[in-house]
XYZ file of C-alpha atoms in Angstrom:
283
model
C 128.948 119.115 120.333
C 125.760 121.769 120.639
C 122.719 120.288 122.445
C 119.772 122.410 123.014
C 117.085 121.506 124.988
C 113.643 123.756 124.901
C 110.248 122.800 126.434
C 107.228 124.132 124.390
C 103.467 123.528 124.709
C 104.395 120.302 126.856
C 106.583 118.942 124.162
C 110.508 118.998 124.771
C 112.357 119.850 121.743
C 115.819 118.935 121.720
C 118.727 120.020 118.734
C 121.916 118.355 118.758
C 124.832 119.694 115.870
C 128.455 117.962 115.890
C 131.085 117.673 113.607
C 134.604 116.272 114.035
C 138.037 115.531 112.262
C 137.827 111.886 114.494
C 135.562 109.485 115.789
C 132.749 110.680 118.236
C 129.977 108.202 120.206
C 127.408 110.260 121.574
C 125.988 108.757 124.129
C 121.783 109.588 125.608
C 119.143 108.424 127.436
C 115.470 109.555 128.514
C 115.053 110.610 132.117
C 111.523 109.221 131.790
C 109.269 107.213 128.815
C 108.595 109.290 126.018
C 107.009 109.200 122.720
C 109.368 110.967 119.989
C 109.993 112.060 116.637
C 113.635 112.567 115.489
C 114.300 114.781 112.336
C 117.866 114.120 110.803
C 118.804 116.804 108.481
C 122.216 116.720 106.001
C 124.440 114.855 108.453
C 123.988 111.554 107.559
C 125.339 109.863 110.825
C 125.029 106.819 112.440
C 122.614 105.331 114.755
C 122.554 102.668 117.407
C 119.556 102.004 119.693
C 120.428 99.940 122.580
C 118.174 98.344 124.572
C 117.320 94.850 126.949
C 120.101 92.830 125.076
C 118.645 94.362 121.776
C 120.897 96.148 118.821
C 119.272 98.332 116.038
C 121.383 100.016 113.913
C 120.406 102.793 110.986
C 123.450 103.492 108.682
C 122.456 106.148 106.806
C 119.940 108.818 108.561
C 120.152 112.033 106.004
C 116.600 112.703 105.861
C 115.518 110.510 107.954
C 112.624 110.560 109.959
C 111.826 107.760 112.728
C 109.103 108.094 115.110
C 109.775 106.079 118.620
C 108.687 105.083 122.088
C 111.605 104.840 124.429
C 112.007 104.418 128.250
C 115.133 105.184 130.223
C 116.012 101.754 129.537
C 116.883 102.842 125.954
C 120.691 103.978 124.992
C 120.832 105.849 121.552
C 124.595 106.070 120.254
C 125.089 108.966 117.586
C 128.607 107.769 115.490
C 129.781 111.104 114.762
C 132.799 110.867 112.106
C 134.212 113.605 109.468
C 131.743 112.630 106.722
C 129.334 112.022 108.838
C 128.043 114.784 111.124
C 125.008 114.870 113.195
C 122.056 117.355 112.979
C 118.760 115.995 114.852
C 115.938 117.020 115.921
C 113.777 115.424 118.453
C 110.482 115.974 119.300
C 109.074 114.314 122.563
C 106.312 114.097 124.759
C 104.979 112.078 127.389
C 102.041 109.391 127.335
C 100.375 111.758 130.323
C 100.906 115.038 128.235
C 99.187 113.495 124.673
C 95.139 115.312 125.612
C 97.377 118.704 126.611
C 98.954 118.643 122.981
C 97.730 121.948 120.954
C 95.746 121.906 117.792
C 94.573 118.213 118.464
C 98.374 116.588 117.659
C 97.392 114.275 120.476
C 94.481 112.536 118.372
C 97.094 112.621 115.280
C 99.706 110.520 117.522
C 96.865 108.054 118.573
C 95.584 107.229 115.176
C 98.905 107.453 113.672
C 101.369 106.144 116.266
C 98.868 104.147 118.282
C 102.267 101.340 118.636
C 103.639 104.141 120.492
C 100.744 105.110 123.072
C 100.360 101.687 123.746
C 103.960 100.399 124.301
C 104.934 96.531 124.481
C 108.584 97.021 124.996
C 111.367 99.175 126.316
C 111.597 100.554 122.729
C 108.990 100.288 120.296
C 109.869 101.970 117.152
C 106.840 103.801 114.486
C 106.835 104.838 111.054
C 110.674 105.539 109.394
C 110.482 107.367 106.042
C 112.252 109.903 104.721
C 110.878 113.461 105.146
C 109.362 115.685 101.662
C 111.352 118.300 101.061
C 109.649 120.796 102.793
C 110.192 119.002 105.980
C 114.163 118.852 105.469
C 113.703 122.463 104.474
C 112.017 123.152 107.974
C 114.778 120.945 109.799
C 118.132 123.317 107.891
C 115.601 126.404 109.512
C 116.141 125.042 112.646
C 119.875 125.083 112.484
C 120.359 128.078 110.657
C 118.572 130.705 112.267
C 119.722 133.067 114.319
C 117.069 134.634 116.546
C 117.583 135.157 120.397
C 114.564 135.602 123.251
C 111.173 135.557 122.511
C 111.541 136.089 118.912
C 113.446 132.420 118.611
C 110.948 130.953 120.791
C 107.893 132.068 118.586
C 109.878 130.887 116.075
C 110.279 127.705 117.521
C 106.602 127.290 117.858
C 105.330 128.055 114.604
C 108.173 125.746 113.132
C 107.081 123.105 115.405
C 103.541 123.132 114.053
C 104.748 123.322 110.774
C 106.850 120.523 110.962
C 104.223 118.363 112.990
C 101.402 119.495 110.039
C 104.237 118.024 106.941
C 104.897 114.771 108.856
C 101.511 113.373 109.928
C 100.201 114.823 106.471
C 103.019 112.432 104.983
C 101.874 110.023 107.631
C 97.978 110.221 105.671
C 99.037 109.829 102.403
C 101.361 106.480 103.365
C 98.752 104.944 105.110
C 96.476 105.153 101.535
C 99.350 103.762 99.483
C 100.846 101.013 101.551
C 104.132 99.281 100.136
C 105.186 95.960 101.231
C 108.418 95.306 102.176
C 109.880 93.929 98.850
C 108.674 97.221 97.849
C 110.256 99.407 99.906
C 113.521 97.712 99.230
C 113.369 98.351 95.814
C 112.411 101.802 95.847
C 115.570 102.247 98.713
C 117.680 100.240 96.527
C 116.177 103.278 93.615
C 116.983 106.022 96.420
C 120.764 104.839 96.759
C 120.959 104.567 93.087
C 120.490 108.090 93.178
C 122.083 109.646 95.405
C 125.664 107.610 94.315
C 125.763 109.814 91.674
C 123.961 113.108 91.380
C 126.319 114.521 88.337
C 125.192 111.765 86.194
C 121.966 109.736 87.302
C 120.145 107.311 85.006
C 116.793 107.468 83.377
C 113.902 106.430 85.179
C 113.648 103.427 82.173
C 117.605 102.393 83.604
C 116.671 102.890 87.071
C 113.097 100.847 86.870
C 115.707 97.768 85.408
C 118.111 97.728 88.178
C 115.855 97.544 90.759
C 113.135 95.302 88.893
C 110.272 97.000 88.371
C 108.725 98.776 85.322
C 108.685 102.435 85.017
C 105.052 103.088 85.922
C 105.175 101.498 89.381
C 108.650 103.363 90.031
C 106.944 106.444 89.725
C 103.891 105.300 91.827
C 105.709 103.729 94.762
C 108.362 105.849 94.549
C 106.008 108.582 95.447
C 104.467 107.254 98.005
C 107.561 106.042 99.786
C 109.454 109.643 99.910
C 106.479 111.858 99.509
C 107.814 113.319 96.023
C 108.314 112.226 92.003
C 111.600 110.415 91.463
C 112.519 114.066 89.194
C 111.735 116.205 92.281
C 113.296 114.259 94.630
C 116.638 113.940 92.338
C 116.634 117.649 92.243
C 116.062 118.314 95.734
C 119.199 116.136 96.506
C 121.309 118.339 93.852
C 120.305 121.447 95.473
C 120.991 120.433 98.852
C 124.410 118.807 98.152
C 125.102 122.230 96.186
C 124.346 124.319 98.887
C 126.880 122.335 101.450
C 129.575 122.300 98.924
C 128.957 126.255 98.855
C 128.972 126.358 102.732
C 130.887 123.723 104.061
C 133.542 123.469 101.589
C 133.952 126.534 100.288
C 133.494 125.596 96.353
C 132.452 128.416 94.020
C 128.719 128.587 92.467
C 129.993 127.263 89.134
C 131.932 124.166 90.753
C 128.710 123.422 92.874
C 126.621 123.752 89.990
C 128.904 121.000 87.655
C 129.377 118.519 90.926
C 125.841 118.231 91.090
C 124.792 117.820 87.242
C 123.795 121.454 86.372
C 125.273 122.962 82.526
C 123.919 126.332 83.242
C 124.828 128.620 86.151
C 121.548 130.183 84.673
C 118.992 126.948 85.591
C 120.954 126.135 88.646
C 120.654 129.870 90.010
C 117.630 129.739 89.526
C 116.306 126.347 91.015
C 118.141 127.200 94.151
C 116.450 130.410 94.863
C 112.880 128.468 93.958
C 114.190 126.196 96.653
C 116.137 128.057 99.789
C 114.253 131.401 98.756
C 117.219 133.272 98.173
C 120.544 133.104 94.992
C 123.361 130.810 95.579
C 125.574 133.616 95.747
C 124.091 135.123 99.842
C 124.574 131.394 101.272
């Protein structure tokens, strides 16, 4: 288990990594009430929030973002299992910090989180979407680099504005195309589809059928639930499952390439470098 725990322009940013052959409950609370964005990048692991006789439970968190208020009332469980690893990132603040927030984030979190500023509960719990891919890409940066001192703390900061700038600008564009909650189901139910087979997914005329929809309001909603076309998103989720079969499991770049639907070494070379900014072949 690797926790990290940095304090930057009065937010606290804290990075927690596990992985494990057995079970693991990670256990945490907040010393005092905060308001907080977590960031789960590619290891989908489980969530329980605990609090006043209250269960809330998130099964599947790859890419997940979920925005929160939480006093130190609040227990948050991370299940950490061997196919299901945790990498979060948590942004938090306090209510008394929000005016001393840099490049006015602390009007952003009042007209976007206002639930959160102005808390009814132990827990009150914001916006939960799943982030663009430029987010997630942000999130892996986090993880991956390996700068020490100073230089990893600028790099902290810039990342953290970065990061902030994707998510409330994700945060805009929901609040213009709101989906109710039928809605959202189906384009989840469209997002599970998916992702249970990457090799071999279906059209979007199959995939607007099993969920019941047609295939204009597929694309539509589907866009403005995940921030991306259903194409982009599909290929996002190729090219990230590619590069942890490279990593994790060792797999060559051809085997990668065919688990995740790609004929050409060619194409799939290429798309990954457009993506990650560098060939398969340096991960």
């Amino acid at each position: 288990m690797n926790r990290e725990i940095i304090d930057i322009s009065d937010y606290t940013i804290l990075l927690e990594e596990a992985s494990t052959e057995n079970n693991l409950i990670d256990s945490c609370f907040f010393d005092e009430p905060v308001i907080a964005i977590a960031f789960y990048g590619a290891g989908d692991v489980g969530l329980t929030v605990k609090f006043d006789g209250k269960t809330k439970e998130f099964h599947h968190t790859k890419g997940m973002v979920l925005s929160f208020y939480a006093d130190n009332m609040v227990e948050f469980e991370h299940h950490v299992s061997k196919l299901k690893s945790l990498q979060c990132l948590v942004i938090a603040t306090t209510i008394r910090n929000i005016d001393k927030l840099p490049n006015g984030e602390g009007q952003f979190l009042e007209q976007y989180l206002y639930q959160l500023i102005h808390p009814k509960d132990h827990y009150v719990e914001g916006p939960v979407f799943n982030m663009s891919p430029e987010m997630f890409q942000l999130v892996e940066q986090f993880f991956s680099n390996t700068y020490e001192g100073k230089i990893k703390m600028m790099f902290y900061k810039s990342h953290i504005t970065a990061l902030l700038s994707h998510y409330f600008g994700q945060l805009a564009k929901q609040q213009n195309t709101k989906l109710n909650t039928s809605q959202i189901e189906k384009i989840n139910l469209a997002q599970e589809i998916l992702l249970s087979d990457l090799e071999n997914p279906p059209s979007l005329t199959e995939l607007a059928n099993r969920i019941g929809t047609n295939i204009n309001k597929l694309k539509i909603e589907f866009k403005a639930q995940f921030g991306v076309p259903v194409f982009k998103y599909l290929q996002n989720e190729r090219l990230k499952k590619a590069y942890s079969l490279i990593k994790n499991e060792q797999k060559t770049i051809q085997e990668a390439a065919w688990a995740v639907g790609y004929d050409s070494l060619g194409s799939f070379s290429n798309a990954f470098e457009k993506k990650f900014g560098y060939r398969p072949s340096q991960v």
